[in-house]
Short mmCIF file of C-alpha atoms in Angstrom, two decimals:
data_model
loop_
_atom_site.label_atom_id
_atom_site.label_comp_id
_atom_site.label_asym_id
_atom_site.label_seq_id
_atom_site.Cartn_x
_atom_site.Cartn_y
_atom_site.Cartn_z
CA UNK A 225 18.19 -8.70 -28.67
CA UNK A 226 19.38 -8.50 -25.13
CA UNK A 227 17.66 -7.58 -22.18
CA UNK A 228 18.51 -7.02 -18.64
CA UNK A 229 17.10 -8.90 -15.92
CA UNK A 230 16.08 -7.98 -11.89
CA UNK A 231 15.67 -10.45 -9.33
CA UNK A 232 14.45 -8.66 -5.59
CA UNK A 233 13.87 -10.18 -1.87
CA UNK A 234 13.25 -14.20 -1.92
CA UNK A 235 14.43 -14.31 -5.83
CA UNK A 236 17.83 -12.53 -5.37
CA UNK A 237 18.23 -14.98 -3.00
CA UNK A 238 17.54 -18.02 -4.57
CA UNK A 239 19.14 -17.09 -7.74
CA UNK A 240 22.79 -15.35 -6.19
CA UNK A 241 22.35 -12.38 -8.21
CA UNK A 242 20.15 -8.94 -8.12
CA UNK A 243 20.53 -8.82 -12.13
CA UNK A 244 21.75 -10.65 -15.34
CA UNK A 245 21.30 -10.14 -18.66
CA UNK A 246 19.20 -12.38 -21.28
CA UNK A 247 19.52 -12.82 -25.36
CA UNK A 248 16.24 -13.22 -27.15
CA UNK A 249 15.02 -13.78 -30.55
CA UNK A 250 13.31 -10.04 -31.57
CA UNK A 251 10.09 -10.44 -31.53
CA UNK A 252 10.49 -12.09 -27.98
CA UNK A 253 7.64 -11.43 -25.29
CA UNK A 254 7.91 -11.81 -21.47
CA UNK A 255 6.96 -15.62 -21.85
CA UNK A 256 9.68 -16.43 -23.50
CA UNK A 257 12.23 -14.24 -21.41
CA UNK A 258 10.56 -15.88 -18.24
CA UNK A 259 10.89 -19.10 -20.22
CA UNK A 260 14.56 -18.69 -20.87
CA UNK A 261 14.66 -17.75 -16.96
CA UNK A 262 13.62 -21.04 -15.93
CA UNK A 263 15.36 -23.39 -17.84
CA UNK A 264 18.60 -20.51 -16.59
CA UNK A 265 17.76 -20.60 -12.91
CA UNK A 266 15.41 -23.61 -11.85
CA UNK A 267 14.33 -21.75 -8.69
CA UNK A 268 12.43 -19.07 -10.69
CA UNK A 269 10.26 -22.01 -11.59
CA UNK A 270 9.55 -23.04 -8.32
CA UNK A 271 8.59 -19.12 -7.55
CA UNK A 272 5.74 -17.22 -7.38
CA UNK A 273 6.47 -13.74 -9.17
CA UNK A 274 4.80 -11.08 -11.28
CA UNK A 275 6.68 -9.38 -14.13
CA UNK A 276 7.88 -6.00 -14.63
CA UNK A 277 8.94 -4.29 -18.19
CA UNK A 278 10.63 -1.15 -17.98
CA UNK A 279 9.17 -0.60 -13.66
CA UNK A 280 5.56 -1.19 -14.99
CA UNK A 281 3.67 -4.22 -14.49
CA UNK A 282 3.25 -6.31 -17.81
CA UNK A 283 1.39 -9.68 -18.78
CA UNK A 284 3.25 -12.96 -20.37
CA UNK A 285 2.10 -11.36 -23.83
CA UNK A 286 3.98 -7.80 -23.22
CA UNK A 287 6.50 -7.71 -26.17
CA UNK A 288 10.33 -6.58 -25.41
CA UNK A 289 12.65 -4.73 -27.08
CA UNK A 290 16.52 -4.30 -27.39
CA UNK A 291 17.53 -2.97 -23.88
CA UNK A 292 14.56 -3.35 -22.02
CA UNK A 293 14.51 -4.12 -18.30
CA UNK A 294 12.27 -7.38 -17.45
CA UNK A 295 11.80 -7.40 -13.10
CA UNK A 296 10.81 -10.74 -11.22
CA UNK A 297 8.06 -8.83 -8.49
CA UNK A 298 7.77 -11.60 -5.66
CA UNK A 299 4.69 -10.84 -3.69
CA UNK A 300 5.10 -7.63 -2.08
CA UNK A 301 5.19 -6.73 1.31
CA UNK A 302 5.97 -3.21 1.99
CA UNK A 303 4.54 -0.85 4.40
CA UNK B 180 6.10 14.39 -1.78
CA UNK B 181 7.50 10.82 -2.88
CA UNK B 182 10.48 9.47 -1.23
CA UNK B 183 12.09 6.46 -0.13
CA UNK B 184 14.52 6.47 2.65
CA UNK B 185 17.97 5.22 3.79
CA UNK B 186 17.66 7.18 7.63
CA UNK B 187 15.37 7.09 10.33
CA UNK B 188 12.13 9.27 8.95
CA UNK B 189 11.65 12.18 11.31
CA UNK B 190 8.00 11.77 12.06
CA UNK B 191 7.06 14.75 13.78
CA UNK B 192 8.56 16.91 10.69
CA UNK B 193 6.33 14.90 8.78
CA UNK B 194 3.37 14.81 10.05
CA UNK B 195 3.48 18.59 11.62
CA UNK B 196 4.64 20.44 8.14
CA UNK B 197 3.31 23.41 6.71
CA UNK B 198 -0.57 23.18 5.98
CA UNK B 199 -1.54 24.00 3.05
CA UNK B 200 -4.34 26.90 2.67
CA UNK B 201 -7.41 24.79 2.64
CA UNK B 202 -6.39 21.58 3.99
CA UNK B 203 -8.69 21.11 7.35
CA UNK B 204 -8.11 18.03 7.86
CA UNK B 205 -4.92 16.00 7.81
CA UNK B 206 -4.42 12.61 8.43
CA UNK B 207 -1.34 10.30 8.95
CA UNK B 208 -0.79 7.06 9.38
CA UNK B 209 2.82 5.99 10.76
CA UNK B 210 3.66 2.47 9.96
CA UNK B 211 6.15 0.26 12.45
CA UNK B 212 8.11 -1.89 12.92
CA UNK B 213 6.61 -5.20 15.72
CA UNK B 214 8.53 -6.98 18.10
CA UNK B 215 7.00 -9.84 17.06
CA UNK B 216 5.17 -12.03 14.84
CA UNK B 217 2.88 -14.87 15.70
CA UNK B 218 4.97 -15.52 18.57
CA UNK B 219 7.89 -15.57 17.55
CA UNK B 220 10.43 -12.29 18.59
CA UNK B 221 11.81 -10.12 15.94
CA UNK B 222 15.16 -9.45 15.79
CA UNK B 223 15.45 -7.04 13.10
CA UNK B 224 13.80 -6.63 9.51
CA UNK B 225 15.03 -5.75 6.24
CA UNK B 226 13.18 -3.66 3.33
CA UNK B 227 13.98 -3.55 -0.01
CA UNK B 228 12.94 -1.88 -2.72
CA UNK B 229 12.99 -2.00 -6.62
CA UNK B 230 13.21 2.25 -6.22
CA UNK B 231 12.02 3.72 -9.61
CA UNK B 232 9.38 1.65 -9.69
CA UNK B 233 8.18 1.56 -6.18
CA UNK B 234 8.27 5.52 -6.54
CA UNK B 235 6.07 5.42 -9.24
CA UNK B 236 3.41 2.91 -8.59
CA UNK B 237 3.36 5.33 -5.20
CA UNK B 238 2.75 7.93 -7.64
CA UNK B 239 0.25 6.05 -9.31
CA UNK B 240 -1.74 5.49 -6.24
CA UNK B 241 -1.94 9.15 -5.17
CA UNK B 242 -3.29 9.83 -8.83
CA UNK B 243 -5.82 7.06 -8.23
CA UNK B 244 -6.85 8.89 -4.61
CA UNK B 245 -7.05 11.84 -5.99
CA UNK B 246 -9.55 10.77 -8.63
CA UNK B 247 -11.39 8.74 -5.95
CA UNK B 248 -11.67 11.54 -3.15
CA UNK B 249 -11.08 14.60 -4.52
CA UNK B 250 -8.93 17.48 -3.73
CA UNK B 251 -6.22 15.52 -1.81
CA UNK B 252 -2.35 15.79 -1.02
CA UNK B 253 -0.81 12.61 0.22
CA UNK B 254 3.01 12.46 1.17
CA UNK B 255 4.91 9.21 1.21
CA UNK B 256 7.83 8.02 2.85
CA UNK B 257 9.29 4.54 3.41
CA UNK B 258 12.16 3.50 5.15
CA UNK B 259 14.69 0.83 3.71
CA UNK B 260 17.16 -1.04 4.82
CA UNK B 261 17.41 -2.67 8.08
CA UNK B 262 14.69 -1.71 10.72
CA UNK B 263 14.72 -2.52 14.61
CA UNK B 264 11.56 -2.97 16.46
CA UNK B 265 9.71 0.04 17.08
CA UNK B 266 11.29 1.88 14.36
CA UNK B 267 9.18 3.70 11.71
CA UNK B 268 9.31 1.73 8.24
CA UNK B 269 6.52 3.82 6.30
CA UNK B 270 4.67 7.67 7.06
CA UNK B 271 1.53 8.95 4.89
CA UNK B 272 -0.22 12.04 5.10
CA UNK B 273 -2.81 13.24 3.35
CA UNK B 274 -4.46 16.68 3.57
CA UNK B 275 -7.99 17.99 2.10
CA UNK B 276 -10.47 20.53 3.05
CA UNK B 277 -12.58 18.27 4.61
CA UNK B 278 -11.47 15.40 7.06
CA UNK B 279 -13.76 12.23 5.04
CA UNK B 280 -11.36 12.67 1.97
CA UNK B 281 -8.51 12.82 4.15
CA UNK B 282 -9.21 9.37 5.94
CA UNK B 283 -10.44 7.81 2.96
CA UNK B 284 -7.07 8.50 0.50
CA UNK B 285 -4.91 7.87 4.01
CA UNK B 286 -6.15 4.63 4.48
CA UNK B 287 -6.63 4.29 0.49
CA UNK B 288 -3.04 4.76 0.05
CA UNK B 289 -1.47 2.02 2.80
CA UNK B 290 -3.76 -0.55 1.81
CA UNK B 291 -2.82 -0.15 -1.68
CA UNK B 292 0.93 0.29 -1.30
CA UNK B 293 0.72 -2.73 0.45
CA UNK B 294 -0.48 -4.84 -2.85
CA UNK B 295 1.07 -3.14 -5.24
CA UNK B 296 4.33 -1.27 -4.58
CA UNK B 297 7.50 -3.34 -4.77
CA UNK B 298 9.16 -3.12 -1.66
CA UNK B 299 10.00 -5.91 0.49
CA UNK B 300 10.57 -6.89 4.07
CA UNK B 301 12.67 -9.62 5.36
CA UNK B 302 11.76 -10.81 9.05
CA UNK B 303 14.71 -12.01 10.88
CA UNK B 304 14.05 -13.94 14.05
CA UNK B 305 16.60 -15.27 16.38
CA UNK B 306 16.43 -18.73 14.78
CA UNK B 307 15.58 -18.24 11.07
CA UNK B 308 14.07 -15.57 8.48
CA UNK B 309 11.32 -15.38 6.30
CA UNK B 310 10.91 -12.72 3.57
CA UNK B 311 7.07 -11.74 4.11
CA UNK B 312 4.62 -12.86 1.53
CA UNK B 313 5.90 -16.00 0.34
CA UNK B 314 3.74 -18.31 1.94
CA UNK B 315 0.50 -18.35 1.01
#
């Protein structure tokens, strides 16, 4: 299934790119889209980040679906 | 009222607006932009925002006041883009009969926009830049 991927702030930066697109296996959670992150971009592993599915927070277990929207949330820092 | 912003917020509009009926006390805090941080001068900052979902975890936290304080109304507005010193990055208000609930979901809803809502600000200094957060 494919997904499509945010990067924001610090991440965008470090990657070149505000969004891309992954393929998983169906079935996939977010570890193993943030999995397939690292090993694509070795800065995400270096970062500190939570995860968003579809703009809500989610946990490594949150399972995806075909067309779902996966954010890398560096610490915030609005206001 | 939920918005984020390209243009410089007009404060006064803000903060002034029409009362509603019961609302006795209103308060507002008006966030802005420093000169300077530990020392060193700021040149300019830069916010950015994931927008649908900094609107609604902004949404989410005036549901939360509201369950916490009472009869509340809390408006929102954040600046993004690129700020100079002394411009205005973030205005809330919030309005209730009585001025405890309005200080409590004011102050509620800064402090938690400032954990939870994903927007971002990039300090620029005349010799490097930082994007806020990063370091522990």
């Amino acid at each position: 299934m494919r997904i499509q991927v945010r990067f924001f702030a610090s991440l965008r930066e470090a990657v070149g790119s505000s969004n891309g697109e992954l393929e998983l296996e169906s079935g996939a959670t977010v570890r193993e889209a943030l999995a397939a992150l690292r090993a694509a971009h070795p800065k995400v592993s270096d970062a500190r980040f939570a995860v968003a599915v579809n703009r809500g927070y989610a946990a490594e277990s949150t399972p995806l679906a075909e067309g779902d929207e996966i954010a890398l949330i560096p610490p915030v820092s609005g206001g | 009222m939920i918005r984020l912003v390209s243009e410089p917020i007009d404060v006064a509009a803000l903060t002034a607006g029409t009362f509603i009926p019961d609302s006795g006390g209103v308060v507002s805090f008006v966030g802005a932009v420093r000169d300077s941080t530990r020392g060193r001068r700021v040149v300019r900052l830069e916010y950015e925002a994931y927008p649908q979902m900094a609107e609604s975890e902004i949404a989410a936290i005036v549901r939360l006041a509201k369950e916490r304080f009472g009869e509340v109304e809390i408006d929102v507005v954040h600046r993004i883009g690129t700020l100079l010193p002394g411009e205005v990055a973030v205005v809330i208000v919030a309005r209730a009969p009585h001025r405890g609930a309005a200080f409590d979901a004011c102050r509620f809803a800064i402090d938690t926009l400032k954990q939870t809502v994903p927007i971002w600000k990039k300090e620029v200094y005349e010799d490097g830049e930082v994007w806020i957060g990063d370091r522990p």
